[in-house]
Amino acid sequence: MGDAGPLGEELTGWVPPEPPAMAALEGRWARLERLSADTHAATLFRAFSGHDALWDYMPVGPFHSAAQYHRWAREAEAGLDPLHFAIQNRDTGQWGGTCALLRITPEAGSIELGYIALSPELQRTRAATEAFCLLIEWAFEAGYRRFEWKCNALNMPSRRAAERLGLSYEGVFRQAQVVKGRNRDTAWFAAIDKEWPALREAHRAWLRPENFDAAGRQMERLGDLTRLVRAASDPALQPG
C-alpha cells in the first residue's frame, strides 16, 4: 500500500490510571459521597418527588414510590461502572442530586460524567457546579486523558452545562440509542488533559468566595471564564 501515513502522538511515559475508588469528594460548597441506598435514598426521593421531568432524558425513572427508588439505589450502589454519587449542598446540608462516572476506560485514559439528576433545590447552585468540577479535577489529577459528557441532543440544559464547564463540543451522533422507546441523537462534549491546567484555573476563579455576593449570586460567569479553553463551541447554543 506504499509508505506509511502519519501516526498519532507517541505517549512516552504515559501510564494508564487506576479506576476510581474514592468514597467521597469535598469542596467548599459541595460534597459527593458514593451513593448508598440506606444513607441517601429517602432524602433523595423526597427531593425528586413531584418532578418527573427530571427523568425525561434518563434511561431510568421516574420513580413513583420511596421503595421503588430505594431498590434502584440499592442496585446502583453495587456497581462500579456506572459509579454513582450523591450530591450534598453544603450551604443547606441537604442531599439533592446524583451523578455517576461511567464508561470508565483506564487503558484509553477516558472517563465520562452522566446519570445527572438534580432536584430543583440543587439546580443552578454553586454546589451543583462544584460537584461536577470536583469530578473533572479528580479525573485529570488521577491521570485520565479525556473527560466526556454526552447527552440527548434535545436536552439543551445539559448541553449548556457541558459548555459552561469548559467541555468542547464534538458533534452529534445521530440515532445513537433507543431510550424508553424513543430515538436518541447524542451530543458529545469533552475536555482533554492538555486543556486541564487552563480549565482548572477557570474553575478555581469561579469558585472563589469573592465571586459571589451575599445572596450567593455569581459575579463572573463560568462560561465566560472557560470560553477561551474550549476547542469548539456548540452551534446550537450560539445566538442568532
Short mmCIF file of C-alpha atoms in Angstrom, two decimals:
data_model
loop_
_atom_site.label_atom_id
_atom_site.label_comp_id
_atom_site.label_asym_id
_atom_site.label_seq_id
_atom_site.Cartn_x
_atom_site.Cartn_y
_atom_site.Cartn_z
CA MET A 1 0.00 0.00 0.00
CA GLY A 2 3.02 2.32 -0.16
CA ASP A 3 4.68 4.37 2.53
CA ALA A 4 3.13 4.53 5.99
CA GLY A 5 0.90 7.51 6.73
CA PRO A 6 1.13 9.89 9.64
CA LEU A 7 0.90 8.38 13.11
CA GLY A 8 -0.57 9.72 16.32
CA GLU A 9 1.46 11.32 19.07
CA GLU A 10 3.58 8.79 20.92
CA LEU A 11 2.62 8.73 24.60
CA THR A 12 6.07 8.28 26.05
CA GLY A 13 5.89 7.59 29.77
CA TRP A 14 2.10 7.64 29.97
CA VAL A 15 0.71 5.13 32.48
CA PRO A 16 -2.98 4.18 32.43
CA PRO A 17 -4.73 5.49 35.55
CA GLU A 18 -6.49 3.42 38.16
CA PRO A 19 -10.29 3.05 38.12
CA PRO A 20 -12.00 5.44 40.54
CA ALA A 21 -12.32 4.08 44.06
CA MET A 22 -12.82 7.21 46.17
CA ALA A 23 -15.60 7.14 48.76
CA ALA A 24 -16.12 10.91 48.86
CA LEU A 25 -15.02 14.24 47.41
CA GLU A 26 -15.48 17.50 49.26
CA GLY A 27 -15.28 21.11 48.18
CA ARG A 28 -16.25 24.45 49.67
CA TRP A 29 -19.88 24.27 48.52
CA ALA A 30 -20.50 20.60 47.68
CA ARG A 31 -19.81 17.13 48.96
CA LEU A 32 -20.06 13.94 46.95
CA GLU A 33 -20.38 10.51 48.54
CA ARG A 34 -20.69 7.12 46.93
CA LEU A 35 -24.41 6.53 46.64
CA SER A 36 -25.81 4.46 49.49
CA ALA A 37 -29.45 3.38 49.45
CA ASP A 38 -29.66 3.33 53.25
CA THR A 39 -27.94 6.70 53.69
CA HIS A 40 -29.25 8.75 50.78
CA ALA A 41 -32.29 7.20 49.08
CA ALA A 42 -35.06 8.50 51.36
CA THR A 43 -33.78 12.09 51.26
CA LEU A 44 -33.17 12.00 47.53
CA PHE A 45 -36.61 10.56 46.79
CA ARG A 46 -38.21 13.44 48.72
CA ALA A 47 -36.08 15.95 46.81
CA PHE A 48 -37.03 14.41 43.44
CA SER A 49 -40.68 13.73 44.28
CA GLY A 50 -43.17 15.57 42.08
CA HIS A 51 -40.56 16.43 39.47
CA ASP A 52 -40.91 13.57 37.00
CA ALA A 53 -39.47 15.67 34.16
CA LEU A 54 -36.05 15.19 35.76
CA TRP A 55 -36.04 11.71 34.26
CA ASP A 56 -37.19 12.58 30.73
CA TYR A 57 -33.76 12.09 29.17
CA MET A 58 -32.56 9.40 31.60
CA PRO A 59 -32.55 5.64 31.00
CA VAL A 60 -34.11 5.22 34.45
CA GLY A 61 -37.06 6.76 36.32
CA PRO A 62 -39.34 8.34 37.12
CA PHE A 63 -39.77 6.68 40.49
CA HIS A 64 -43.26 6.67 41.97
CA SER A 65 -42.54 5.38 45.48
CA ALA A 66 -39.76 5.60 48.02
CA ALA A 67 -39.47 1.80 47.91
CA GLN A 68 -39.03 1.82 44.15
CA TYR A 69 -36.27 4.45 44.34
CA HIS A 70 -34.60 2.60 47.21
CA ARG A 71 -34.49 -0.59 45.13
CA TRP A 72 -32.88 1.28 42.25
CA ALA A 73 -30.35 2.94 44.58
CA ARG A 74 -29.53 -0.44 46.11
CA GLU A 75 -28.75 -1.84 42.66
CA ALA A 76 -26.85 1.30 41.63
CA GLU A 77 -24.63 1.39 44.70
CA ALA A 78 -23.35 -2.09 43.95
CA GLY A 79 -21.98 -1.11 40.55
CA LEU A 80 -18.52 0.16 39.66
CA ASP A 81 -19.43 1.37 36.18
CA PRO A 82 -21.53 3.43 36.39
CA LEU A 83 -20.12 4.57 39.74
CA HIS A 84 -22.91 6.61 41.34
CA PHE A 85 -22.54 9.53 43.74
CA ALA A 86 -24.96 11.52 45.86
CA ILE A 87 -24.50 15.31 45.90
CA GLN A 88 -24.91 17.41 49.03
CA ASN A 89 -25.32 21.18 49.04
CA ARG A 90 -23.14 22.20 51.98
CA ASP A 91 -24.98 25.54 52.26
CA THR A 92 -28.15 23.69 53.27
CA GLY A 93 -26.80 20.30 54.34
CA GLN A 94 -29.31 18.60 52.05
CA TRP A 95 -28.67 15.74 49.65
CA GLY A 96 -30.31 16.92 46.45
CA GLY A 97 -28.85 15.15 43.46
CA THR A 98 -26.95 12.27 41.95
CA CYS A 99 -24.47 11.73 39.15
CA ALA A 100 -22.11 8.98 38.02
CA LEU A 101 -18.78 8.29 36.44
CA LEU A 102 -19.24 5.79 33.65
CA ARG A 103 -17.66 4.28 30.56
CA ILE A 104 -14.53 4.16 32.65
CA THR A 105 -11.72 3.10 30.33
CA PRO A 106 -8.35 3.40 32.04
CA GLU A 107 -6.49 1.78 29.13
CA ALA A 108 -7.55 4.72 26.94
CA GLY A 109 -7.46 7.25 29.78
CA SER A 110 -11.11 8.11 29.16
CA ILE A 111 -13.97 8.63 31.61
CA GLU A 112 -17.48 10.11 31.36
CA LEU A 113 -19.83 12.02 33.63
CA GLY A 114 -23.51 11.16 33.35
CA TYR A 115 -26.70 9.96 35.06
CA ILE A 116 -27.12 13.54 36.32
CA ALA A 117 -30.30 14.15 38.32
CA LEU A 118 -30.57 17.43 40.21
CA SER A 119 -33.55 18.36 42.35
CA PRO A 120 -34.97 21.86 41.82
CA GLU A 121 -33.30 22.96 45.07
CA LEU A 122 -29.88 21.95 43.73
CA GLN A 123 -30.28 23.18 40.17
CA ARG A 124 -28.41 26.38 39.27
CA THR A 125 -26.46 26.39 42.53
CA ARG A 126 -22.74 26.74 43.02
CA ALA A 127 -22.85 23.40 44.86
CA ALA A 128 -24.05 21.58 41.74
CA THR A 129 -21.39 23.21 39.60
CA GLU A 130 -18.66 22.49 42.15
CA ALA A 131 -19.71 18.83 42.30
CA PHE A 132 -19.01 18.49 38.58
CA CYS A 133 -15.76 20.45 38.91
CA LEU A 134 -14.62 18.10 41.68
CA LEU A 135 -15.14 15.07 39.45
CA ILE A 136 -13.37 16.68 36.50
CA GLU A 137 -10.47 17.61 38.78
CA TRP A 138 -10.30 14.11 40.24
CA ALA A 139 -10.17 12.53 36.77
CA PHE A 140 -7.38 14.67 35.36
CA GLU A 141 -5.33 14.63 38.55
CA ALA A 142 -5.67 10.82 38.59
CA GLY A 143 -4.11 10.67 35.12
CA TYR A 144 -7.09 10.42 32.77
CA ARG A 145 -6.52 12.00 29.36
CA ARG A 146 -10.12 12.64 28.35
CA PHE A 147 -13.24 13.63 30.30
CA GLU A 148 -16.51 13.17 28.43
CA TRP A 149 -20.06 14.45 28.73
CA LYS A 150 -22.75 13.00 26.47
CA CYS A 151 -26.43 13.85 26.48
CA ASN A 152 -29.61 13.61 24.47
CA ALA A 153 -29.20 16.20 21.72
CA LEU A 154 -32.65 17.59 22.64
CA ASN A 155 -31.52 18.22 26.24
CA MET A 156 -30.47 21.85 25.90
CA PRO A 157 -29.88 22.46 29.65
CA SER A 158 -27.37 19.59 29.63
CA ARG A 159 -25.65 20.95 26.52
CA ARG A 160 -25.40 24.38 28.15
CA ALA A 161 -24.00 22.87 31.34
CA ALA A 162 -21.28 20.98 29.45
CA GLU A 163 -20.18 24.07 27.57
CA ARG A 164 -20.30 26.23 30.69
CA LEU A 165 -17.92 23.81 32.42
CA GLY A 166 -15.47 24.25 29.55
CA LEU A 167 -16.06 20.98 27.70
CA SER A 168 -15.69 21.29 23.93
CA TYR A 169 -18.45 20.37 21.50
CA GLU A 170 -17.52 17.37 19.36
CA GLY A 171 -20.69 16.80 17.36
CA VAL A 172 -23.92 14.80 17.34
CA PHE A 173 -24.12 11.05 16.83
CA ARG A 174 -27.41 10.52 15.02
CA GLN A 175 -29.70 7.65 16.08
CA ALA A 176 -27.14 6.60 18.65
CA GLN A 177 -29.56 4.90 21.03
CA VAL A 178 -33.13 3.93 21.75
CA VAL A 179 -34.13 5.12 25.22
CA LYS A 180 -37.56 4.34 26.67
CA GLY A 181 -38.81 3.50 23.19
CA ARG A 182 -37.67 6.80 21.65
CA ASN A 183 -34.84 7.71 19.33
CA ARG A 184 -31.87 9.43 20.92
CA ASP A 185 -29.38 11.52 18.99
CA THR A 186 -26.40 12.06 21.30
CA ALA A 187 -24.43 15.31 21.63
CA TRP A 188 -20.78 14.79 22.59
CA PHE A 189 -18.59 17.12 24.68
CA ALA A 190 -15.14 16.53 26.14
CA ALA A 191 -12.06 18.11 27.67
CA ILE A 192 -8.57 16.66 27.29
CA ASP A 193 -5.59 16.73 29.60
CA LYS A 194 -3.76 19.45 27.64
CA GLU A 195 -6.68 21.78 28.39
CA TRP A 196 -6.85 20.89 32.07
CA PRO A 197 -4.38 23.47 33.51
CA ALA A 198 -6.30 26.39 31.98
CA LEU A 199 -9.64 24.78 32.79
CA ARG A 200 -8.57 24.26 36.42
CA GLU A 201 -7.73 27.95 36.75
CA ALA A 202 -11.12 28.94 35.30
CA HIS A 203 -12.95 26.63 37.71
CA ARG A 204 -10.96 27.90 40.69
CA ALA A 205 -11.56 31.53 39.75
CA TRP A 206 -15.30 30.97 39.50
CA LEU A 207 -15.48 29.05 42.79
CA ARG A 208 -13.68 31.74 44.82
CA PRO A 209 -15.95 33.09 47.59
CA GLU A 210 -15.23 36.59 46.28
CA ASN A 211 -17.03 35.67 43.05
CA PHE A 212 -20.38 35.53 44.87
CA ASP A 213 -22.43 38.24 46.53
CA ALA A 214 -24.16 37.89 49.89
CA ALA A 215 -27.10 36.11 48.24
CA GLY A 216 -24.81 33.59 46.51
CA ARG A 217 -25.18 35.13 43.04
CA GLN A 218 -22.18 34.87 40.75
CA MET A 219 -20.27 38.00 39.82
CA GLU A 220 -18.35 36.48 36.90
CA ARG A 221 -19.93 33.81 34.73
CA LEU A 222 -18.25 30.42 34.50
CA GLY A 223 -18.94 30.23 30.76
CA ASP A 224 -17.02 33.47 30.25
CA LEU A 225 -14.06 32.09 32.17
CA THR A 226 -13.97 28.84 30.21
CA ARG A 227 -14.66 30.29 26.76
CA LEU A 228 -11.01 30.55 25.73
CA VAL A 229 -10.30 26.99 26.87
CA ARG A 230 -12.92 25.33 24.69
CA ALA A 231 -11.63 24.00 21.38
CA ALA A 232 -15.12 24.26 19.85
CA SER A 233 -18.47 25.71 20.90
CA ASP A 234 -21.88 24.13 20.45
CA PRO A 235 -23.54 25.81 17.45
CA ALA A 236 -26.98 25.07 18.89
CA LEU A 237 -26.18 27.38 21.82
CA GLN A 238 -24.95 30.34 19.81
CA PRO A 239 -27.20 33.40 19.38
CA GLY A 240 -28.77 34.15 16.06
#
